[in-house]
């Protein structure tokens, strides 16, 4: 395929666009920020670099023309309702998502889902090939599009192709369950550089390439039959720390945080959880831990509030529906047992909030609770740190989040160990101000020196330096 004469020199390809197109009951169309960490991280990168973002606009059976947004080109890729069901809800989110997250839910393997995954990956590759200029850099994102690097290279060998996986890359033993393991691996090896959140993910990938694709591996480079090298390395993703910090110090946000504190009854201690409603986030275990602490009186329900907000996510996938019902039930049961009349110890909202409200919540949280069973990185942990310049905040963090490799001064927990988690929650809340301050200062230093700009620069510099 020939390069277009007016093509972009930098192209991001992701399942989601930064904005989702929604239509309300009256047929009114609007665009809103898409959910998830990928969009939070990449939007500032695109604002800074310009170029084109190729992705799905979130509405099935609708074709939308490309448009300009915040200084870059948005290029929508259409999906039919069947493709949403088979490629997105099916293969991406009921096969790959659980498989890559330690199989914490059972991965389903269906041949029709795989077929849809191949068709849709092809469409993304073709669209990217149409918008990328001669010799452009194309950066493909995440598990929904693992075949795109190889497909794109076949269409446009002139491109520099990078791939970044936002979620964990599983241990070899788990990956090998995938009936289409060979195709997925070859798809990824189409990239000049494959980025992972952790060194462990990159090591799993290199081991697979050596043992299962019979490729020569030297250091972090896999040798391809045509002499090309495909490199694999860890690039831990981050956030625009300064803009979160600025947002949290905006006078309007400060007012919002004071009003929120008032609304929840000015408790002495505020714990906070912020997640997409996903079974990988460890919500069942976390809420049980709080329930037991409130019921035993180790946390005083008249002085303590646990706020948990959960963005609706993938609501047509069975495991997510079950999770929603379980959490509703669990929270209702705990509140009905332990609440004073007039105030619930667990304030739970199944809703998405604006960035300003998120910053207001982070401001008032004495203890931020991030306890996924497995998570590629977890940007919420970093957002809390960036928003909390009162040095007495505390972060309770799962050992199984990618962020645990960097945020070493957090109060670490094994989210499967409910007693251990209860002890750590109490310790984080009651630790001496000097200890909390010391930990928080170290955490802020880490987050402010490892920003999203650094992440993008590190990856793109390395990608541009790759070659035969
Ligand atoms: P994931 O990518 O799995 O969703 P991350 O923690 O990396 O997990 O990123 C989640 C992103 O979604 C963060 O930027 C966070 O601020 C945002 N978010 C999470 N919950 C909510 C919510 N209830 N309302 C608005 N934004 C949310
Ligand atoms: O990496 C996490 C991630 O899966 C992104 O790929 C995705 O955009 C985000 O979470 C939200 O999920 P979804 O796009 O399925 O709503």
CSV table of C-alpha atoms and ligand atoms in Angstrom, one decimal:
chain,number,residue,atom,x,y,z
A,1,UNK,CA,0.0,0.0,0.0
A,2,UNK,CA,1.4,3.5,-0.9
A,3,UNK,CA,1.9,6.1,1.8
A,4,UNK,CA,-0.7,9.0,1.6
A,5,UNK,CA,1.0,12.3,0.6
A,6,UNK,CA,-0.6,14.1,3.5
A,7,UNK,CA,-0.2,11.3,6.1
A,8,UNK,CA,0.6,11.8,9.8
A,9,UNK,CA,4.1,11.3,11.0
A,10,UNK,CA,2.9,9.9,14.3
A,11,UNK,CA,0.0,7.6,14.7
A,12,UNK,CA,-1.5,5.9,17.8
A,13,UNK,CA,-3.7,2.9,17.3
A,14,UNK,CA,-5.9,1.8,20.2
A,15,UNK,CA,-9.1,0.0,20.6
A,16,UNK,CA,-10.7,3.1,22.2
A,17,UNK,CA,-10.5,6.7,21.1
A,18,UNK,CA,-10.0,9.3,23.8
A,19,UNK,CA,-13.7,10.1,23.5
A,20,UNK,CA,-16.8,7.9,23.3
A,21,UNK,CA,-19.8,8.8,21.2
A,22,UNK,CA,-23.1,8.3,23.1
A,23,UNK,CA,-26.7,8.8,22.1
A,24,UNK,CA,-29.3,9.5,24.8
A,25,UNK,CA,-33.0,8.4,24.8
A,26,UNK,CA,-34.0,11.6,22.9
A,27,UNK,CA,-31.4,10.8,20.2
A,28,UNK,CA,-29.1,13.6,21.3
A,29,UNK,CA,-25.5,12.7,20.4
A,30,UNK,CA,-22.6,13.7,22.7
A,31,UNK,CA,-18.9,12.8,23.2
A,32,UNK,CA,-17.5,12.0,26.6
A,33,UNK,CA,-14.1,10.9,27.9
A,34,UNK,CA,-13.6,7.2,27.5
A,35,UNK,CA,-13.0,5.0,30.6
A,36,UNK,CA,-9.7,3.5,31.7
A,37,UNK,CA,-6.0,4.1,32.3
A,38,UNK,CA,-5.0,3.9,28.6
A,39,UNK,CA,-6.9,7.1,27.7
A,40,UNK,CA,-5.7,8.9,30.9
A,41,UNK,CA,-2.1,8.2,30.0
A,42,UNK,CA,-2.1,8.7,26.2
A,43,UNK,CA,-4.2,11.8,25.9
A,44,UNK,CA,-1.5,14.2,27.2
A,45,UNK,CA,1.0,12.4,24.9
A,46,UNK,CA,-1.2,13.1,21.9
A,47,UNK,CA,-1.8,16.7,22.9
A,48,UNK,CA,1.9,17.2,23.0
A,49,UNK,CA,3.0,15.3,19.9
A,50,UNK,CA,0.0,15.9,17.6
A,51,UNK,CA,-0.6,13.3,14.9
A,52,UNK,CA,-3.5,10.8,14.5
A,53,UNK,CA,-5.3,8.5,16.9
A,54,UNK,CA,-7.0,5.6,15.2
A,55,UNK,CA,-9.6,3.8,17.4
A,56,UNK,CA,-13.2,2.8,17.9
A,57,UNK,CA,-15.6,5.5,19.0
A,58,UNK,CA,-17.6,3.2,21.3
A,59,UNK,CA,-20.9,3.1,19.4
A,60,UNK,CA,-21.8,-0.1,17.4
A,61,UNK,CA,-23.0,0.1,13.8
A,62,UNK,CA,-22.1,3.7,13.3
A,63,UNK,CA,-19.7,5.2,10.8
A,64,UNK,CA,-18.1,8.5,11.9
A,65,UNK,CA,-15.8,10.8,9.9
A,66,UNK,CA,-12.4,11.7,11.1
A,67,UNK,CA,-12.2,15.0,13.1
A,68,UNK,CA,-9.8,17.3,14.9
A,69,UNK,CA,-9.7,17.1,18.8
A,70,UNK,CA,-7.3,18.9,21.1
A,71,UNK,CA,-4.7,19.4,18.4
A,72,UNK,CA,-4.7,15.9,16.9
A,73,UNK,CA,-6.6,14.0,14.4
A,74,UNK,CA,-9.2,11.5,15.6
A,75,UNK,CA,-9.8,8.6,13.2
A,76,UNK,CA,-12.8,6.4,14.1
A,77,UNK,CA,-12.9,2.7,13.1
A,78,UNK,CA,-16.4,1.3,12.9
A,79,UNK,CA,-17.5,-1.9,14.6
A,80,UNK,CA,-20.7,-3.8,14.0
A,81,UNK,CA,-22.8,-4.9,16.9
A,82,UNK,CA,-21.7,-8.5,16.2
A,83,UNK,CA,-18.1,-7.5,16.3
A,84,UNK,CA,-18.5,-5.7,19.5
A,85,UNK,CA,-19.9,-8.9,21.0
A,86,UNK,CA,-17.3,-11.2,19.5
A,87,UNK,CA,-14.1,-9.2,19.2
A,88,UNK,CA,-14.5,-6.7,22.1
A,89,UNK,CA,-16.7,-8.4,24.8
A,90,UNK,CA,-15.8,-11.9,23.7
A,91,UNK,CA,-12.2,-12.4,22.6
A,92,UNK,CA,-10.7,-9.3,24.2
A,93,UNK,CA,-12.6,-9.2,27.5
A,94,UNK,CA,-13.7,-12.8,28.1
A,95,UNK,CA,-10.7,-14.6,26.7
A,96,UNK,CA,-7.6,-12.4,26.8
A,97,UNK,CA,-8.4,-10.2,29.8
A,98,UNK,CA,-8.9,-13.0,32.3
A,99,UNK,CA,-6.1,-15.1,30.8
A,100,UNK,CA,-3.6,-12.3,31.0
A,101,UNK,CA,-4.7,-11.5,34.6
A,102,UNK,CA,-3.6,-14.8,36.2
A,103,UNK,CA,-6.9,-16.4,35.1
A,104,UNK,CA,-8.6,-14.9,38.1
A,105,UNK,CA,-11.8,-15.5,36.1
A,106,UNK,CA,-12.1,-18.5,33.8
A,107,UNK,CA,-11.0,-17.6,30.2
A,108,UNK,CA,-13.4,-18.7,27.5
A,109,UNK,CA,-12.1,-19.9,24.2
A,110,UNK,CA,-14.4,-19.7,21.2
A,111,UNK,CA,-13.4,-20.0,17.6
A,112,UNK,CA,-15.9,-17.5,16.3
A,113,UNK,CA,-14.5,-14.9,18.7
A,114,UNK,CA,-11.0,-15.5,17.4
A,115,UNK,CA,-12.3,-15.1,13.8
A,116,UNK,CA,-13.8,-11.7,14.7
A,117,UNK,CA,-10.6,-10.7,16.4
A,118,UNK,CA,-8.6,-11.3,13.2
A,119,UNK,CA,-11.1,-9.4,11.1
A,120,UNK,CA,-11.2,-6.4,13.4
A,121,UNK,CA,-7.4,-6.3,13.9
A,122,UNK,CA,-7.1,-6.3,10.0
A,123,UNK,CA,-9.5,-3.3,9.8
A,124,UNK,CA,-7.4,-1.3,12.4
A,125,UNK,CA,-4.2,-2.2,10.5
A,126,UNK,CA,-5.7,-1.0,7.2
A,127,UNK,CA,-6.9,2.2,8.7
A,128,UNK,CA,-3.6,2.9,10.3
A,129,UNK,CA,-1.9,2.2,6.9
A,130,UNK,CA,-4.2,4.7,5.3
A,131,UNK,CA,-3.4,7.6,7.6
A,132,UNK,CA,0.4,7.1,8.3
A,133,UNK,CA,2.8,9.1,6.2
A,134,UNK,CA,5.9,7.7,4.6
A,135,UNK,CA,8.3,6.4,7.3
A,136,UNK,CA,5.9,7.4,10.1
A,137,UNK,CA,6.1,6.1,13.6
A,138,UNK,CA,3.0,4.0,14.5
A,139,UNK,CA,2.4,3.1,18.1
A,140,UNK,CA,-0.1,0.2,18.6
A,141,UNK,CA,-1.7,-0.2,22.1
A,142,UNK,CA,-2.9,-3.0,24.2
A,143,UNK,CA,-4.2,-6.5,24.1
A,144,UNK,CA,-7.2,-5.9,21.8
A,145,UNK,CA,-4.8,-5.2,18.9
A,146,UNK,CA,-2.0,-7.7,19.2
A,147,UNK,CA,-2.1,-8.8,15.5
A,148,UNK,CA,-1.9,-5.3,14.2
A,149,UNK,CA,1.9,-4.9,14.2
A,150,UNK,CA,2.5,-7.9,11.9
A,151,UNK,CA,-0.5,-7.0,9.7
A,152,UNK,CA,0.6,-3.4,9.4
A,153,UNK,CA,4.2,-4.3,8.5
A,154,UNK,CA,2.9,-6.5,5.7
A,155,UNK,CA,0.9,-3.5,4.3
A,156,UNK,CA,3.5,-0.8,5.0
A,157,UNK,CA,7.1,-2.0,5.5
A,158,UNK,CA,8.4,1.6,5.6
A,159,UNK,CA,6.9,2.3,9.0
A,160,UNK,CA,8.5,2.2,12.4
A,161,UNK,CA,6.1,0.1,14.5
A,162,UNK,CA,5.9,0.1,18.3
A,163,UNK,CA,3.5,-1.9,20.5
A,164,UNK,CA,2.7,-1.3,24.2
A,165,UNK,CA,0.8,-3.8,26.4
A,166,UNK,CA,-1.0,-1.9,29.2
A,167,UNK,CA,-2.0,-5.1,31.0
A,168,UNK,CA,0.3,-7.9,32.4
A,169,UNK,CA,1.9,-10.3,29.9
A,170,UNK,CA,1.2,-13.7,31.5
A,171,UNK,CA,3.6,-16.4,32.6
A,172,UNK,CA,4.4,-18.8,29.7
A,173,UNK,CA,2.4,-21.7,31.3
A,174,UNK,CA,-0.8,-19.6,31.1
A,175,UNK,CA,-0.2,-18.1,27.7
A,176,UNK,CA,0.2,-21.6,26.3
A,177,UNK,CA,-3.5,-22.3,27.0
A,178,UNK,CA,-4.4,-20.0,24.2
A,179,UNK,CA,-5.3,-22.0,21.1
A,180,UNK,CA,-4.0,-19.1,18.9
A,181,UNK,CA,-0.8,-18.5,20.8
A,182,UNK,CA,1.4,-18.8,17.8
A,183,UNK,CA,-0.5,-16.2,15.8
A,184,UNK,CA,-0.6,-13.8,18.7
A,185,UNK,CA,3.1,-14.1,19.3
A,186,UNK,CA,3.9,-13.6,15.6
A,187,UNK,CA,1.5,-10.6,15.6
A,188,UNK,CA,3.4,-8.9,18.4
A,189,UNK,CA,6.8,-9.7,16.8
A,190,UNK,CA,5.7,-7.6,13.9
A,191,UNK,CA,6.7,-4.6,16.0
A,192,UNK,CA,10.2,-3.2,16.2
A,193,UNK,CA,9.8,-2.6,19.9
A,194,UNK,CA,7.3,-4.3,22.2
A,195,UNK,CA,6.9,-2.5,25.6
A,196,UNK,CA,5.6,-4.0,28.8
A,197,UNK,CA,4.7,-2.6,32.2
A,198,UNK,CA,7.2,-4.7,34.1
A,199,UNK,CA,10.5,-6.5,33.5
A,200,UNK,CA,8.6,-9.8,34.3
A,201,UNK,CA,6.2,-9.3,31.4
A,202,UNK,CA,9.1,-8.7,29.0
A,203,UNK,CA,11.0,-11.8,30.3
A,204,UNK,CA,7.8,-13.9,29.8
A,205,UNK,CA,7.6,-12.7,26.2
A,206,UNK,CA,11.2,-13.3,25.4
A,207,UNK,CA,11.0,-16.8,26.9
A,208,UNK,CA,8.0,-17.6,24.7
A,209,UNK,CA,9.8,-16.3,21.6
A,210,UNK,CA,12.8,-18.5,22.3
A,211,UNK,CA,11.0,-21.7,23.4
A,212,UNK,CA,7.8,-21.6,21.5
A,213,UNK,CA,8.5,-19.6,18.3
A,214,UNK,CA,12.0,-21.1,18.0
A,215,UNK,CA,13.5,-17.6,17.5
A,216,UNK,CA,17.0,-16.7,18.5
A,217,UNK,CA,16.9,-14.2,21.4
A,218,UNK,CA,20.0,-12.1,22.3
A,219,UNK,CA,19.5,-10.0,25.3
A,220,UNK,CA,16.2,-8.1,24.8
A,221,UNK,CA,16.2,-8.7,21.0
A,222,UNK,CA,14.4,-11.4,19.0
A,223,UNK,CA,15.9,-12.2,15.6
A,224,UNK,CA,13.3,-12.4,12.8
A,225,UNK,CA,13.9,-14.6,9.7
A,226,UNK,CA,14.4,-11.5,7.5
A,227,UNK,CA,17.2,-10.2,9.8
A,228,UNK,CA,15.0,-7.6,11.5
A,229,UNK,CA,15.2,-7.4,15.3
A,230,UNK,CA,12.1,-7.1,17.5
A,231,UNK,CA,13.1,-5.8,21.0
A,232,UNK,CA,11.2,-6.3,24.2
A,233,UNK,CA,11.6,-4.1,27.3
A,234,UNK,CA,9.7,-2.7,30.3
A,235,UNK,CA,8.5,0.9,30.2
A,236,UNK,CA,6.3,1.4,33.3
A,237,UNK,CA,3.5,3.8,32.3
A,238,UNK,CA,2.6,6.9,34.3
A,239,UNK,CA,0.5,10.0,34.5
A,240,UNK,CA,0.8,13.8,33.9
A,241,UNK,CA,1.6,14.3,37.6
A,242,UNK,CA,1.8,18.1,37.5
A,243,UNK,CA,-1.6,18.5,35.9
A,244,UNK,CA,-3.2,16.2,38.6
A,245,UNK,CA,-1.3,18.2,41.3
A,246,UNK,CA,-2.6,21.5,39.8
A,247,UNK,CA,-6.1,20.2,39.5
A,248,UNK,CA,-6.1,19.2,43.2
A,249,UNK,CA,-5.0,22.7,44.2
A,250,UNK,CA,-7.5,24.5,42.1
A,251,UNK,CA,-9.7,26.6,44.5
A,252,UNK,CA,-12.9,25.1,43.0
A,253,UNK,CA,-11.6,21.6,43.7
A,254,UNK,CA,-10.6,22.6,47.2
A,255,UNK,CA,-14.2,23.8,47.7
A,256,UNK,CA,-15.6,20.7,46.3
A,257,UNK,CA,-13.5,18.6,48.6
A,258,UNK,CA,-14.6,20.5,51.6
A,259,UNK,CA,-18.3,20.1,50.6
A,260,UNK,CA,-17.7,16.4,50.1
A,261,UNK,CA,-16.2,16.0,53.5
A,262,UNK,CA,-19.2,17.8,55.0
A,263,UNK,CA,-21.6,15.6,53.0
A,264,UNK,CA,-20.1,12.4,54.4
A,265,UNK,CA,-20.3,13.8,58.0
A,266,UNK,CA,-16.7,15.1,58.6
A,267,UNK,CA,-15.3,11.7,59.7
A,268,UNK,CA,-11.9,11.5,61.4
A,269,UNK,CA,-10.6,9.0,58.8
A,270,UNK,CA,-11.4,8.7,55.1
A,271,UNK,CA,-10.4,5.6,53.2
A,272,UNK,CA,-10.9,5.7,49.4
A,273,UNK,CA,-11.1,3.1,46.6
A,274,UNK,CA,-11.4,4.2,42.9
A,275,UNK,CA,-11.6,1.6,40.2
A,276,UNK,CA,-13.3,0.4,37.1
A,277,UNK,CA,-15.8,-2.2,38.2
A,278,UNK,CA,-13.6,-5.1,37.3
A,279,UNK,CA,-13.0,-8.5,39.0
A,280,UNK,CA,-9.3,-8.0,38.7
A,281,UNK,CA,-9.4,-5.0,41.1
A,282,UNK,CA,-10.0,-7.1,44.2
A,283,UNK,CA,-13.1,-5.4,45.3
A,284,UNK,CA,-14.8,-8.4,46.8
A,285,UNK,CA,-11.8,-9.0,49.2
A,286,UNK,CA,-11.4,-5.3,49.9
A,287,UNK,CA,-15.0,-4.8,50.9
A,288,UNK,CA,-15.0,-7.9,53.0
A,289,UNK,CA,-11.9,-6.7,54.9
A,290,UNK,CA,-13.7,-3.3,55.6
A,291,UNK,CA,-16.9,-5.1,56.6
A,292,UNK,CA,-15.0,-7.2,59.2
A,293,UNK,CA,-13.1,-4.2,60.5
A,294,UNK,CA,-16.4,-2.2,61.0
A,295,UNK,CA,-18.2,-5.2,62.5
A,296,UNK,CA,-15.5,-6.0,65.0
A,297,UNK,CA,-15.2,-2.3,66.0
A,298,UNK,CA,-11.5,-2.2,65.0
A,299,UNK,CA,-12.6,0.7,62.7
A,300,UNK,CA,-15.2,2.8,64.5
A,301,UNK,CA,-18.1,3.3,62.0
A,302,UNK,CA,-19.0,6.6,63.7
A,303,UNK,CA,-15.6,8.1,63.0
A,304,UNK,CA,-14.6,6.4,59.7
A,305,UNK,CA,-15.9,6.3,56.2
A,306,UNK,CA,-14.8,4.1,53.3
A,307,UNK,CA,-15.7,5.7,50.0
A,308,UNK,CA,-15.6,3.3,47.1
A,309,UNK,CA,-16.4,4.6,43.6
A,310,UNK,CA,-16.5,2.2,40.6
A,311,UNK,CA,-16.9,3.2,37.0
A,312,UNK,CA,-19.3,1.0,35.1
A,313,UNK,CA,-17.3,-1.2,32.7
A,314,UNK,CA,-18.0,-4.0,30.1
A,315,UNK,CA,-21.5,-4.3,31.5
A,316,UNK,CA,-22.7,-6.9,29.0
A,317,UNK,CA,-20.0,-9.4,29.9
A,318,UNK,CA,-21.4,-12.0,32.3
A,319,UNK,CA,-18.5,-11.8,34.9
A,320,UNK,CA,-19.0,-8.1,35.2
A,321,UNK,CA,-22.7,-8.4,35.8
A,322,UNK,CA,-22.1,-10.9,38.5
A,323,UNK,CA,-19.5,-8.7,40.1
A,324,UNK,CA,-21.9,-5.7,40.1
A,325,UNK,CA,-24.6,-7.7,41.9
A,326,UNK,CA,-22.1,-9.2,44.4
A,327,UNK,CA,-20.8,-5.7,45.3
A,328,UNK,CA,-24.2,-4.2,45.7
A,329,UNK,CA,-25.2,-7.1,48.0
A,330,UNK,CA,-22.0,-7.0,50.0
A,331,UNK,CA,-22.1,-3.2,50.6
A,332,UNK,CA,-25.8,-3.3,51.5
A,333,UNK,CA,-25.3,-6.1,54.0
A,334,UNK,CA,-22.4,-4.4,55.7
A,335,UNK,CA,-24.1,-1.0,55.9
A,336,UNK,CA,-27.3,-2.5,57.2
A,337,UNK,CA,-25.4,-4.3,60.0
A,338,UNK,CA,-23.0,-1.6,61.1
A,339,UNK,CA,-24.3,1.8,60.2
A,340,UNK,CA,-25.5,4.4,62.7
A,341,UNK,CA,-28.9,5.7,61.7
A,342,UNK,CA,-28.1,8.5,59.3
A,343,UNK,CA,-24.7,7.5,58.1
A,344,UNK,CA,-23.3,4.5,56.3
A,345,UNK,CA,-19.6,3.5,56.9
A,346,UNK,CA,-19.3,2.5,53.3
A,347,UNK,CA,-20.3,5.1,50.7
A,348,UNK,CA,-20.5,3.2,47.4
A,349,UNK,CA,-21.2,4.8,44.0
A,350,UNK,CA,-21.4,2.8,40.8
A,351,UNK,CA,-20.7,5.8,38.6
A,352,UNK,CA,-18.1,7.7,36.6
A,353,UNK,CA,-17.0,11.2,37.9
A,354,UNK,CA,-15.2,14.1,36.3
A,355,UNK,CA,-11.5,14.7,36.8
A,356,UNK,CA,-12.2,17.6,39.2
A,357,UNK,CA,-14.4,15.4,41.5
A,358,UNK,CA,-11.7,12.6,41.3
A,359,UNK,CA,-9.1,15.2,42.5
A,360,UNK,CA,-11.4,16.3,45.3
A,361,UNK,CA,-11.8,12.7,46.5
A,362,UNK,CA,-8.0,12.1,46.4
A,363,UNK,CA,-7.5,15.3,48.4
A,364,UNK,CA,-9.7,14.2,51.3
A,365,UNK,CA,-8.5,10.5,51.4
A,366,UNK,CA,-6.3,9.8,54.4
A,367,UNK,CA,-5.7,6.3,53.1
A,368,UNK,CA,-6.0,5.3,49.5
A,369,UNK,CA,-6.8,1.6,49.0
A,370,UNK,CA,-5.5,0.0,45.8
A,371,UNK,CA,-5.7,-3.8,46.1
A,372,UNK,CA,-6.0,-5.5,42.7
A,373,UNK,CA,-5.6,-9.2,42.4
A,374,UNK,CA,-3.5,-8.4,39.3
A,375,UNK,CA,-3.0,-5.1,37.5
A,376,UNK,CA,-0.7,-4.1,34.6
A,377,UNK,CA,0.2,-0.8,36.4
A,378,UNK,CA,-2.7,1.0,38.2
A,379,UNK,CA,-2.7,4.7,37.5
A,380,UNK,CA,-5.2,5.4,40.3
A,381,UNK,CA,-2.3,4.8,42.8
A,382,UNK,CA,-0.2,7.4,41.0
A,383,UNK,CA,-3.0,9.9,40.7
A,384,UNK,CA,-3.6,9.8,44.4
A,385,UNK,CA,0.0,10.5,45.1
A,386,UNK,CA,0.1,13.4,42.6
A,387,UNK,CA,-3.1,14.9,44.1
A,388,UNK,CA,-2.1,14.5,47.7
A,389,UNK,CA,0.4,17.1,48.6
A,390,UNK,CA,-0.6,16.9,52.3
A,391,UNK,CA,2.4,14.6,53.1
A,392,UNK,CA,0.4,12.6,55.6
A,393,UNK,CA,-1.6,10.6,53.1
A,394,UNK,CA,-1.0,6.9,52.9
A,395,UNK,CA,-1.2,4.4,50.0
A,396,UNK,CA,-2.1,0.8,50.6
A,397,UNK,CA,-1.1,-1.1,47.5
A,398,UNK,CA,-1.3,-4.6,46.3
A,399,UNK,CA,1.9,-6.5,45.6
A,400,UNK,CA,0.3,-7.6,42.4
A,401,UNK,CA,-0.1,-4.2,40.7
A,402,UNK,CA,2.7,-3.2,38.3
A,403,UNK,CA,2.9,0.0,40.3
A,404,UNK,CA,4.3,-2.0,43.3
A,405,UNK,CA,7.6,-2.2,41.5
A,406,UNK,CA,8.0,1.6,41.6
A,407,UNK,CA,5.9,2.7,44.6
A,408,UNK,CA,8.0,0.8,47.1
A,409,UNK,CA,7.1,3.1,50.0
A,410,UNK,CA,3.5,2.2,49.9
A,411,UNK,CA,1.9,0.0,52.6
A,412,UNK,CA,2.0,-3.3,50.7
A,413,UNK,CA,-0.6,-6.0,50.9
A,414,UNK,CA,-1.4,-9.4,49.5
A,415,UNK,CA,-5.0,-8.9,48.5
A,416,UNK,CA,-5.8,-12.6,48.9
A,417,UNK,CA,-4.8,-12.4,52.6
A,418,UNK,CA,-7.8,-10.7,54.2
A,419,UNK,CA,-6.3,-10.7,57.7
A,420,UNK,CA,-3.1,-9.3,56.5
A,421,UNK,CA,-4.9,-6.6,54.5
A,422,UNK,CA,-7.0,-5.7,57.6
A,423,UNK,CA,-3.8,-5.3,59.7
A,424,UNK,CA,-2.2,-3.1,57.0
A,425,UNK,CA,-5.3,-0.9,56.6
A,426,UNK,CA,-5.2,-0.3,60.3
A,427,UNK,CA,-1.5,0.3,60.3
A,428,UNK,CA,-1.7,2.8,57.4
A,429,UNK,CA,-4.4,4.7,59.2
A,430,UNK,CA,-2.7,4.8,62.6
A,431,UNK,CA,1.0,5.1,61.6
A,432,UNK,CA,2.9,8.0,63.1
A,433,UNK,CA,2.8,11.3,61.1
A,434,UNK,CA,6.5,11.1,60.7
A,435,UNK,CA,6.4,7.7,59.0
A,436,UNK,CA,3.5,8.6,56.8
A,437,UNK,CA,5.3,11.8,55.8
A,438,UNK,CA,8.5,10.0,55.0
A,439,UNK,CA,6.7,7.4,52.8
A,440,UNK,CA,4.6,10.0,51.0
A,441,UNK,CA,7.6,12.2,50.2
A,442,UNK,CA,9.4,9.3,48.6
A,443,UNK,CA,6.3,8.3,46.6
A,444,UNK,CA,5.8,11.9,45.3
A,445,UNK,CA,9.4,12.0,44.3
A,446,UNK,CA,9.0,8.8,42.3
A,447,UNK,CA,5.8,10.0,40.6
A,448,UNK,CA,7.0,13.5,39.7
A,449,UNK,CA,10.3,12.2,38.2
A,450,UNK,CA,8.7,9.4,36.2
A,451,UNK,CA,6.0,11.1,34.3
A,452,UNK,CA,3.9,10.2,31.3
A,453,UNK,CA,6.2,12.5,29.2
A,454,UNK,CA,9.2,10.6,30.3
A,455,UNK,CA,7.5,7.3,29.5
A,456,UNK,CA,6.6,8.4,26.0
A,457,UNK,CA,10.0,9.9,25.3
A,458,UNK,CA,11.8,6.8,26.6
A,459,UNK,CA,9.7,4.5,24.4
A,460,UNK,CA,9.7,6.6,21.3
A,461,UNK,CA,13.5,7.3,21.5
A,462,UNK,CA,14.2,3.6,21.8
A,463,UNK,CA,11.8,2.8,19.0
A,464,UNK,CA,13.4,5.4,16.6
A,465,UNK,CA,16.8,3.9,17.4
A,466,UNK,CA,15.7,0.3,16.4
A,467,UNK,CA,16.6,-1.1,13.1
A,468,UNK,CA,18.0,-4.1,11.2
B,1,LIG,P1,-7.7,0.5,34.3
B,1,LIG,O1,-6.9,1.0,33.1
B,1,LIG,O2,-7.7,-0.9,34.5
B,1,LIG,O3,-9.1,1.1,34.3
B,1,LIG,P2,-6.1,2.4,36.0
B,1,LIG,O4,-6.1,2.5,37.4
B,1,LIG,O5,-4.8,2.3,35.3
B,1,LIG,O6,-7.0,1.1,35.6
B,1,LIG,O7,-6.8,3.6,35.3
B,1,LIG,C1,-8.2,3.9,35.7
B,1,LIG,C2,-8.4,5.4,35.2
B,1,LIG,O8,-9.9,5.6,35.3
B,1,LIG,C3,-7.8,6.4,36.1
B,1,LIG,O9,-7.4,7.5,35.3
B,1,LIG,C4,-9.0,6.8,37.0
B,1,LIG,O10,-8.9,8.2,37.4
B,1,LIG,C5,-10.2,6.6,36.2
B,1,LIG,N1,-11.3,6.2,37.0
B,1,LIG,C6,-11.4,5.2,37.8
B,1,LIG,N2,-12.6,5.1,38.4
B,1,LIG,C7,-13.3,6.3,38.0
B,1,LIG,C8,-14.6,6.8,38.3
B,1,LIG,N3,-15.4,6.2,39.1
B,1,LIG,N4,-14.9,8.0,37.7
B,1,LIG,C9,-14.0,8.6,36.8
B,1,LIG,N5,-12.8,8.1,36.5
B,1,LIG,C10,-12.4,6.9,37.1
B,2,LIG,O1,-5.4,-1.3,29.9
B,2,LIG,C1,-6.6,-1.2,30.5
B,2,LIG,C2,-7.8,-1.1,29.6
B,2,LIG,O2,-8.2,-2.3,29.3
B,2,LIG,C3,-7.6,-0.3,28.3
B,2,LIG,O3,-7.1,-1.1,27.2
B,2,LIG,C4,-9.0,0.1,28.1
B,2,LIG,O4,-9.1,1.2,27.3
B,2,LIG,C5,-9.5,0.4,29.5
B,2,LIG,O5,-8.8,-0.5,30.3
B,2,LIG,C6,-10.9,0.4,29.7
B,2,LIG,O6,-11.6,-0.7,29.3
B,2,LIG,P1,-12.6,-0.7,28.1
B,2,LIG,O7,-12.0,0.0,26.9
B,2,LIG,O8,-12.9,-2.1,27.8
B,2,LIG,O9,-13.8,0.1,28.6
